[in-house]
Every structure is written in C-alpha cells, then in structure tokens.
mmCIF file of C-alpha atoms in Angstrom:
data_model
loop_
_atom_site.group_PDB
_atom_site.id
_atom_site.type_symbol
_atom_site.label_atom_id
_atom_site.label_comp_id
_atom_site.label_asym_id
_atom_site.label_seq_id
_atom_site.Cartn_x
_atom_site.Cartn_y
_atom_site.Cartn_z
ATOM 1 C CA MET V 138 -77.258 56.553 174.240
ATOM 2 C CA ALA V 139 -73.716 57.892 174.592
ATOM 3 C CA LYS V 140 -71.425 57.351 171.657
ATOM 4 C CA LYS V 141 -68.150 55.553 172.245
ATOM 5 C CA THR V 142 -65.215 57.782 171.608
ATOM 6 C CA LYS V 143 -62.846 56.304 169.106
ATOM 7 C CA LYS V 144 -59.250 56.166 170.268
ATOM 8 C CA VAL V 145 -56.978 58.206 168.029
ATOM 9 C CA GLU V 146 -53.650 56.516 167.416
ATOM 10 C CA THR V 147 -50.646 58.783 167.090
ATOM 11 C CA PRO V 148 -48.643 58.068 163.920
ATOM 12 C CA ILE V 149 -45.373 56.271 164.487
ATOM 13 C CA ASP V 150 -42.344 58.537 164.464
ATOM 14 C CA GLN V 151 -39.266 56.723 163.133
ATOM 15 C CA ARG V 152 -37.139 58.850 165.471
ATOM 16 C CA GLU V 153 -38.839 57.441 168.579
ATOM 17 C CA THR V 154 -36.780 55.715 171.252
ATOM 18 C CA PHE V 155 -37.727 53.775 174.369
ATOM 19 C CA VAL V 156 -37.515 57.048 176.309
ATOM 20 C CA SER V 157 -40.189 58.677 174.145
ATOM 21 C CA ILE V 158 -42.620 55.738 174.442
ATOM 22 C CA GLN V 159 -42.281 55.191 178.207
ATOM 23 C CA LYS V 160 -45.663 56.807 178.932
ATOM 24 C CA SER V 161 -47.528 54.704 176.352
ATOM 25 C CA PHE V 162 -45.624 51.472 177.047
ATOM 26 C CA ALA V 163 -48.220 50.080 179.443
ATOM 27 C CA ASP V 164 -51.033 50.838 176.991
ATOM 28 C CA SER V 165 -51.251 47.311 175.618
ATOM 29 C CA ASP V 166 -53.206 44.066 175.913
ATOM 30 C CA LEU V 167 -50.108 42.553 177.516
ATOM 31 C CA SER V 168 -49.116 43.300 181.073
ATOM 32 C CA VAL V 169 -45.914 45.304 181.497
ATOM 33 C CA GLU V 170 -44.111 42.234 182.824
ATOM 34 C CA GLU V 171 -45.254 40.090 179.897
ATOM 35 C CA LYS V 172 -44.320 42.805 177.446
ATOM 36 C CA LEU V 173 -40.844 43.130 178.972
ATOM 37 C CA LYS V 174 -40.369 39.361 178.860
ATOM 38 C CA THR V 175 -41.498 39.269 175.235
ATOM 39 C CA LEU V 176 -39.080 42.063 174.319
ATOM 40 C CA TYR V 177 -36.271 40.233 176.083
ATOM 41 C CA GLU V 178 -37.115 36.997 174.231
ATOM 42 C CA LEU V 179 -37.205 38.971 170.979
ATOM 43 C CA GLN V 180 -33.754 40.368 171.751
ATOM 44 C CA GLN V 181 -32.422 36.891 172.576
ATOM 45 C CA ALA V 182 -33.721 35.518 169.267
ATOM 46 C CA ASP V 183 -32.184 38.423 167.347
ATOM 47 C CA THR V 184 -28.858 37.945 169.160
ATOM 48 C CA GLU V 185 -28.745 34.258 168.230
ATOM 49 C CA ILE V 186 -29.628 35.112 164.613
ATOM 50 C CA ASP V 187 -26.814 37.678 164.626
ATOM 51 C CA LYS V 188 -24.395 34.971 165.761
ATOM 52 C CA ILE V 189 -25.438 32.765 162.844
ATOM 53 C CA LEU V 190 -25.001 35.661 160.412
ATOM 54 C CA GLN V 191 -21.569 36.350 161.923
ATOM 55 C CA LEU V 192 -20.576 32.773 161.093
ATOM 56 C CA ARG V 193 -21.087 33.686 157.464
ATOM 57 C CA GLY V 194 -18.877 36.696 158.032
ATOM 58 C CA GLU V 195 -18.170 38.740 154.933
ATOM 59 C CA LEU V 196 -18.915 35.819 152.598
ATOM 60 C CA PRO V 197 -22.294 37.122 151.334
ATOM 61 C CA LEU V 198 -20.728 40.511 150.559
ATOM 62 C CA GLU V 199 -17.677 38.847 148.972
ATOM 63 C CA VAL V 200 -19.926 36.683 146.789
ATOM 64 C CA GLU V 201 -21.917 39.745 145.702
ATOM 65 C CA ALA V 202 -18.718 41.704 145.009
ATOM 66 C CA LEU V 203 -17.293 38.859 142.898
ATOM 67 C CA GLU V 204 -20.534 38.534 140.941
ATOM 68 C CA ASN V 205 -20.487 42.277 140.212
ATOM 69 C CA GLU V 206 -16.806 42.149 139.249
ATOM 70 C CA ILE V 207 -17.381 39.217 136.888
ATOM 71 C CA ALA V 208 -20.345 41.026 135.330
ATOM 72 C CA ASP V 209 -18.159 44.125 134.783
ATOM 73 C CA LEU V 210 -15.385 42.019 133.242
ATOM 74 C CA LYS V 211 -17.844 40.304 130.892
ATOM 75 C CA ALA V 212 -19.231 43.681 129.869
ATOM 76 C CA LYS V 213 -15.667 44.851 129.210
ATOM 77 C CA ALA V 214 -14.994 41.734 127.100
ATOM 78 C CA ALA V 215 -18.147 42.441 125.098
ATOM 79 C CA ARG V 216 -16.978 46.021 124.443
ATOM 80 C CA ILE V 217 -13.551 44.773 123.314
ATOM 81 C CA ASN V 218 -15.198 42.295 120.941
ATOM 82 C CA GLU V 219 -17.247 45.137 119.479
ATOM 83 C CA GLN V 220 -14.054 47.169 118.978
ATOM 84 C CA ILE V 221 -12.397 44.200 117.236
ATOM 85 C CA ASP V 222 -15.440 43.717 114.988
ATOM 86 C CA ASP V 223 -15.508 47.420 114.100
ATOM 87 C CA ALA V 224 -11.778 47.295 113.344
ATOM 88 C CA GLY V 225 -12.331 44.301 111.077
ATOM 89 C CA LYS V 226 -14.961 46.251 109.144
ATOM 90 C CA ARG V 227 -12.559 49.187 108.776
ATOM 91 C CA ILE V 228 -9.820 46.886 107.458
ATOM 92 C CA THR V 229 -12.257 45.515 104.863
ATOM 93 C CA GLU V 230 -13.110 49.082 103.869
ATOM 94 C CA TYR V 231 -9.437 50.061 103.577
ATOM 95 C CA LYS V 232 -8.766 47.010 101.385
ATOM 96 C CA HIS V 233 -11.665 47.986 99.171
ATOM 97 C CA ASN V 234 -10.148 51.486 98.895
ATOM 98 C CA ILE V 235 -6.835 49.937 97.761
ATOM 99 C CA VAL V 236 -8.621 47.936 95.091
ATOM 100 C CA GLU V 237 -10.316 51.115 93.853
ATOM 101 C CA CYS V 238 -6.984 52.992 93.902
ATOM 102 C CA ASP V 239 -5.318 50.196 91.889
ATOM 103 C CA ALA V 240 -8.134 50.310 89.336
ATOM 104 C CA GLN V 241 -7.788 54.074 89.018
ATOM 105 C CA LEU V 242 -3.993 53.822 88.726
ATOM 106 C CA GLU V 243 -4.255 51.334 85.886
ATOM 107 C CA LYS V 244 -6.765 53.552 84.123
ATOM 108 C CA TYR V 245 -4.648 56.704 84.495
ATOM 109 C CA LYS V 246 -1.434 54.926 83.491
ATOM 110 C CA ALA V 247 -3.121 53.627 80.362
ATOM 111 C CA GLN V 248 -4.282 57.136 79.512
ATOM 112 C CA VAL V 249 -0.772 58.581 79.950
ATOM 113 C CA ASP V 250 0.414 56.692 76.882
ATOM 114 C CA ASN V 251 -2.237 58.377 74.766
ATOM 115 C CA VAL V 252 -2.052 61.995 75.913
ATOM 116 C CA ALA V 253 -2.351 64.745 73.352
ATOM 117 C CA ASN V 254 -0.513 67.526 75.174
ATOM 118 C CA SER V 255 1.664 68.281 78.197
ATOM 119 C CA ARG V 256 -1.205 69.803 80.163
ATOM 120 C CA GLU V 257 -3.186 66.562 79.989
ATOM 121 C CA TYR V 258 -0.003 64.640 80.807
ATOM 122 C CA ASP V 259 0.602 66.703 83.961
ATOM 123 C CA SER V 260 -3.004 66.327 85.007
ATOM 124 C CA LEU V 261 -2.862 62.533 84.697
ATOM 125 C CA ASN V 262 0.412 62.335 86.607
ATOM 126 C CA LYS V 263 -1.155 64.402 89.364
ATOM 127 C CA GLU V 264 -4.064 61.950 89.569
ATOM 128 C CA ILE V 265 -1.621 59.007 89.619
ATOM 129 C CA GLU V 266 0.279 60.674 92.447
ATOM 130 C CA ASN V 267 -2.949 61.314 94.400
ATOM 131 C CA GLN V 268 -4.125 57.726 93.984
ATOM 132 C CA GLY V 269 -0.708 56.508 95.117
ATOM 133 C CA LEU V 270 -0.968 58.638 98.241
ATOM 134 C CA LEU V 271 -4.491 57.392 98.914
ATOM 135 C CA ARG V 272 -3.237 53.809 98.520
ATOM 136 C CA GLU V 273 -0.387 54.444 100.967
ATOM 137 C CA ILE V 274 -2.812 55.957 103.477
ATOM 138 C CA ALA V 275 -5.088 52.905 103.180
ATOM 139 C CA GLU V 276 -2.137 50.543 103.672
ATOM 140 C CA LYS V 277 -0.989 52.567 106.695
ATOM 141 C CA ASN V 278 -4.515 52.457 108.145
ATOM 142 C CA ILE V 279 -4.633 48.677 107.636
ATOM 143 C CA TYR V 280 -1.312 48.243 109.427
ATOM 144 C CA GLU V 281 -2.327 50.452 112.352
ATOM 145 C CA THR V 282 -5.745 48.827 112.626
ATOM 146 C CA LYS V 283 -4.207 45.352 112.643
ATOM 147 C CA GLU V 284 -1.870 46.503 115.419
ATOM 148 C CA PHE V 285 -4.928 47.793 117.284
ATOM 149 C CA VAL V 286 -6.720 44.472 116.807
ATOM 150 C CA ALA V 287 -3.693 42.550 118.058
ATOM 151 C CA SER V 288 -3.493 44.680 121.214
ATOM 152 C CA LYS V 289 -7.226 44.320 121.797
ATOM 153 C CA LYS V 290 -7.017 40.549 121.406
ATOM 154 C CA GLN V 291 -4.277 40.487 124.036
ATOM 155 C CA GLU V 292 -6.435 42.624 126.308
ATOM 156 C CA LEU V 293 -9.389 40.314 125.664
ATOM 157 C CA GLU V 294 -7.350 37.254 126.627
ATOM 158 C CA ALA V 295 -6.281 38.970 129.840
ATOM 159 C CA VAL V 296 -9.910 39.786 130.664
ATOM 160 C CA LYS V 297 -10.984 36.195 129.915
ATOM 161 C CA GLU V 298 -8.237 34.904 132.185
ATOM 162 C CA LYS V 299 -9.422 37.234 134.964
ATOM 163 C CA VAL V 300 -12.999 36.030 134.498
ATOM 164 C CA SER V 301 -11.824 32.425 134.758
ATOM 165 C CA VAL V 302 -9.923 33.119 137.993
ATOM 166 C CA LYS V 303 -12.816 35.114 139.468
ATOM 167 C CA ASN V 304 -15.271 32.356 138.553
ATOM 168 C CA GLU V 305 -13.140 29.848 140.441
ATOM 169 C CA ASP V 306 -13.059 32.172 143.458
ATOM 170 C CA LEU V 307 -16.807 32.682 143.225
ATOM 171 C CA LYS V 308 -17.450 28.959 143.001
ATOM 172 C CA ALA V 309 -15.331 28.306 146.121
ATOM 173 C CA LYS V 310 -16.935 31.109 148.146
ATOM 174 C CA LYS V 311 -20.460 30.079 147.110
ATOM 175 C CA GLN V 312 -19.710 26.517 148.146
ATOM 176 C CA GLU V 313 -18.311 27.695 151.489
ATOM 177 C CA LEU V 314 -21.343 29.930 152.057
ATOM 178 C CA ALA V 315 -23.763 27.158 151.085
ATOM 179 C CA THR V 316 -22.101 24.802 153.578
ATOM 180 C CA ILE V 317 -22.471 27.331 156.405
ATOM 181 C CA ILE V 318 -26.080 28.127 155.471
ATOM 182 C CA GLU V 319 -26.961 24.436 155.273
ATOM 183 C CA SER V 320 -25.454 23.730 158.698
ATOM 184 C CA THR V 321 -27.360 26.609 160.341
ATOM 185 C CA SER V 322 -30.543 26.827 158.277
ATOM 186 C CA LYS V 323 -32.735 24.753 160.626
ATOM 187 C CA GLU V 324 -31.599 26.637 163.698
ATOM 188 C CA GLU V 325 -32.050 29.975 161.922
ATOM 189 C CA GLU V 326 -35.536 28.968 160.765
ATOM 190 C CA LYS V 327 -36.570 28.139 164.363
ATOM 191 C CA LEU V 328 -35.095 31.382 165.664
ATOM 192 C CA ARG V 329 -36.847 33.462 163.026
ATOM 193 C CA ALA V 330 -40.145 31.741 163.832
ATOM 194 C CA ALA V 331 -39.619 32.474 167.540
ATOM 195 C CA ARG V 332 -38.709 36.063 166.695
ATOM 196 C CA GLN V 333 -41.870 36.482 164.632
ATOM 197 C CA GLN V 334 -44.023 35.141 167.483
ATOM 198 C CA CYS V 335 -42.530 37.745 169.805
ATOM 199 C CA ALA V 336 -42.815 40.540 167.235
ATOM 200 C CA ASP V 337 -46.508 39.714 166.680
ATOM 201 C CA LYS V 338 -47.198 40.367 170.360
ATOM 202 C CA ILE V 339 -45.466 43.756 170.408
ATOM 203 C CA ASP V 340 -47.233 46.920 169.260
ATOM 204 C CA ALA V 341 -45.889 48.759 166.214
ATOM 205 C CA ARG V 342 -44.633 51.785 168.188
ATOM 206 C CA THR V 343 -42.528 49.667 170.557
ATOM 207 C CA MET V 344 -41.213 47.559 167.674
ATOM 208 C CA SER V 345 -40.206 50.704 165.797
ATOM 209 C CA ALA V 346 -38.275 51.980 168.832
ATOM 210 C CA TYR V 347 -36.727 48.535 169.360
ATOM 211 C CA GLU V 348 -35.481 48.336 165.771
ATOM 212 C CA ARG V 349 -34.157 51.890 165.901
ATOM 213 C CA ILE V 350 -32.168 51.324 169.119
ATOM 214 C CA ARG V 351 -30.943 47.942 167.917
ATOM 215 C CA ASN V 352 -29.700 49.324 164.599
ATOM 216 C CA SER V 353 -27.970 52.257 166.283
ATOM 217 C CA CYS V 354 -25.905 50.084 168.655
ATOM 218 C CA ASN V 355 -22.700 48.325 167.639
ATOM 219 C CA ASN V 356 -23.663 45.185 169.558
ATOM 220 C CA HIS V 357 -27.302 45.373 168.350
ATOM 221 C CA LEU V 358 -28.634 45.094 171.906
ATOM 222 C CA ALA V 359 -31.787 47.110 172.570
ATOM 223 C CA VAL V 360 -33.006 45.126 175.582
ATOM 224 C CA VAL V 361 -30.521 44.045 178.260
ATOM 225 C CA SER V 362 -30.654 42.608 181.756
ATOM 226 C CA VAL V 363 -28.870 44.056 184.780
ATOM 227 C CA PHE V 364 -25.199 43.125 184.713
ATOM 228 C CA ASN V 365 -23.259 42.146 187.803
ATOM 229 C CA GLY V 366 -26.075 43.229 190.086
ATOM 230 C CA ASN V 367 -25.983 46.966 189.477
ATOM 231 C CA ALA V 368 -24.899 47.840 185.915
ATOM 232 C CA CYS V 369 -26.495 48.186 182.483
ATOM 233 C CA GLY V 370 -25.873 45.080 180.417
ATOM 234 C CA GLY V 371 -25.425 47.245 177.333
ATOM 235 C CA CYS V 372 -23.117 50.120 178.321
ATOM 236 C CA PHE V 373 -22.124 48.836 181.810
ATOM 237 C CA SER V 374 -22.980 52.141 183.473
ATOM 238 C CA THR V 375 -23.984 51.938 187.147
ATOM 239 C CA ILE V 376 -27.754 51.862 187.797
ATOM 240 C CA PRO V 377 -29.117 53.848 190.797
ATOM 241 C CA PRO V 378 -30.585 51.685 193.627
ATOM 242 C CA GLN V 379 -34.145 52.968 193.150
ATOM 243 C CA ARG V 380 -34.068 52.042 189.488
ATOM 244 C CA LEU V 381 -32.832 48.565 190.415
ATOM 245 C CA ILE V 382 -35.908 48.174 192.605
ATOM 246 C CA ASP V 383 -38.167 49.335 189.749
ATOM 247 C CA ILE V 384 -36.499 46.888 187.344
ATOM 248 C CA ALA V 385 -36.965 44.013 189.794
ATOM 249 C CA SER V 386 -40.669 44.854 190.194
ATOM 250 C CA ASN V 387 -41.375 44.232 186.467
ATOM 251 C CA LYS V 388 -44.129 46.846 186.672
ATOM 252 C CA LYS V 389 -42.680 49.628 184.512
ATOM 253 C CA MET V 390 -40.279 50.150 181.659
ATOM 254 C CA ILE V 391 -36.908 51.320 182.902
ATOM 255 C CA VAL V 392 -34.513 52.804 180.360
ATOM 256 C CA CYS V 393 -30.774 53.248 180.885
ATOM 257 C CA GLU V 394 -30.010 56.940 181.420
ATOM 258 C CA TYR V 395 -26.796 56.654 179.409
ATOM 259 C CA CYS V 396 -27.484 54.418 176.405
ATOM 260 C CA GLY V 397 -31.300 54.404 176.114
ATOM 261 C CA ARG V 398 -31.676 50.602 176.247
ATOM 262 C CA ILE V 399 -34.498 48.875 178.112
ATOM 263 C CA LEU V 400 -33.279 47.299 181.340
ATOM 264 C CA VAL V 401 -35.004 44.087 182.448
ATOM 265 C CA ASN V 402 -34.939 41.834 185.456
ATOM 266 C CA PRO V 403 -31.949 39.415 185.424
ATOM 267 C CA ASP V 404 -34.421 36.701 186.457
ATOM 268 C CA PHE V 405 -35.682 36.726 182.851
ATOM 269 C CA GLU V 406 -32.480 34.947 181.895
#
C-alpha cells in the first residue's frame, strides 16, 4: 500500500507580497473567484473600520499623551516634595547645631573669667571665635535653605496648577472620545465580526501579504477594483487590455504592475 506523501508547507515570509504568492494563490479550498471576493469584502470591512477610527482622529493619541504628561508632572511634584522634606530636615539639623554652639559659647565664656594665664585665655577666645563662626554658618545655611524651600514651594504650586489644567483637558478629551466610541461601537463591532469571518476563510500566507501591502500604503488599500474601466483603483495607473480580460474572468489573481495591489472585478462592488 502506497504511503500518502505529506504536503510540506513553506514557512510564511513576512516580506511576501501578492506578487510572490501568485503561483500558490489558487492552492486553497476556496475557488479563485470566491477567494478574490472574500479578499475584497475583507478590504471593504477594513476600509469602513478605518473611517470609524478616523472619526476619532488624534484623540486616542492626545489622551495617551495627556495621561503621560500628567504622570510626569505628578512624579515631578513628588520629587519636589522630597526636596522640601530633605530641606526641612537640614534646617532642623542646623538649628540643633546653633543650640550646641550656644551651649559651647556659654561654657567657654564662663571659663574665660577663671583663666590662670594668658595662654589659656587666648585658647578660650579662639574657641569662642570658632563657635561664633560655626553659629554664623548654621544661620546662613538656615536662611539659604529656607529660600530654597520657598522657591520649591512656588515651583510645586506651579506644577499642581499645570496638573489641574491638564486634568481638565484630559477629562474633556476622554468625554469627547467616549461619545464618538459610543456612537460607533455597534457599527464597529459588526464590521470587525464581518472582517473576522473573511479573515478566517483566507490562508495565512495570503493574509500576511494582505496585511503587509495594506500597512505599506497610505490609503491602506491592498485590494481594489478597476477604476473608470481601465485603471487601478489604488494608484490609478492604466491596466493593459489583456489584464482587464483576466480580471473580468475571476479565474486568476491579477496584481497591479505599479503598486502591487490585487485588482478585482468591478462587479464585486
């Protein structure tokens, strides 16, 4: 008994186009005509979905950008708060240093009155002078740190105000986007269901080529009908008469020589 030879499927190449799959296009459970019609219906569904997405315009991107901006501003506010907290700790430390300096000054001044010789007297005065300098430095640091805190609080208020404004913008854009989505959601759901039905009928290699051509074109058209009787509906280049006959026969895949799109019978419309 002869063994059945198992068909070896060639791996899908993401660089494939309709031109490169022309030979294997007819190798399917669907007839060529049915496959072409299904591809055309798939393209029509995608085109209508694109129109719905165009209604939303840049709103989804604007919403995402605002959300990212607000997140960045909040992170900046958190960093400023940390800087203010750290400054507060430094001020407390400087005040503690002043208290220690004052205690040392009192001790040294009390000792000055009871010195036994000039050498001890000079040494104590030197310590008093050093403690005075340390006290002045601490006071200067407190002043500068308070100035820093004041400037940071102003910066924090400005950031909070920006967040408030951006939140209002975000709220308005989200509401606008939600209104558009709500008004088109049922239609989009039907179109996506229709698209999925078409996609399920198409083999993976053809779908890969379809998606590649569609994504590479500005108008996202991978399958087009003949325009004005003799031109490609995608790039509007003139189609030779023999190719027009082949397109009308619905028996083979015809690809535009100029743009690489599949050309289908205008009767499909």
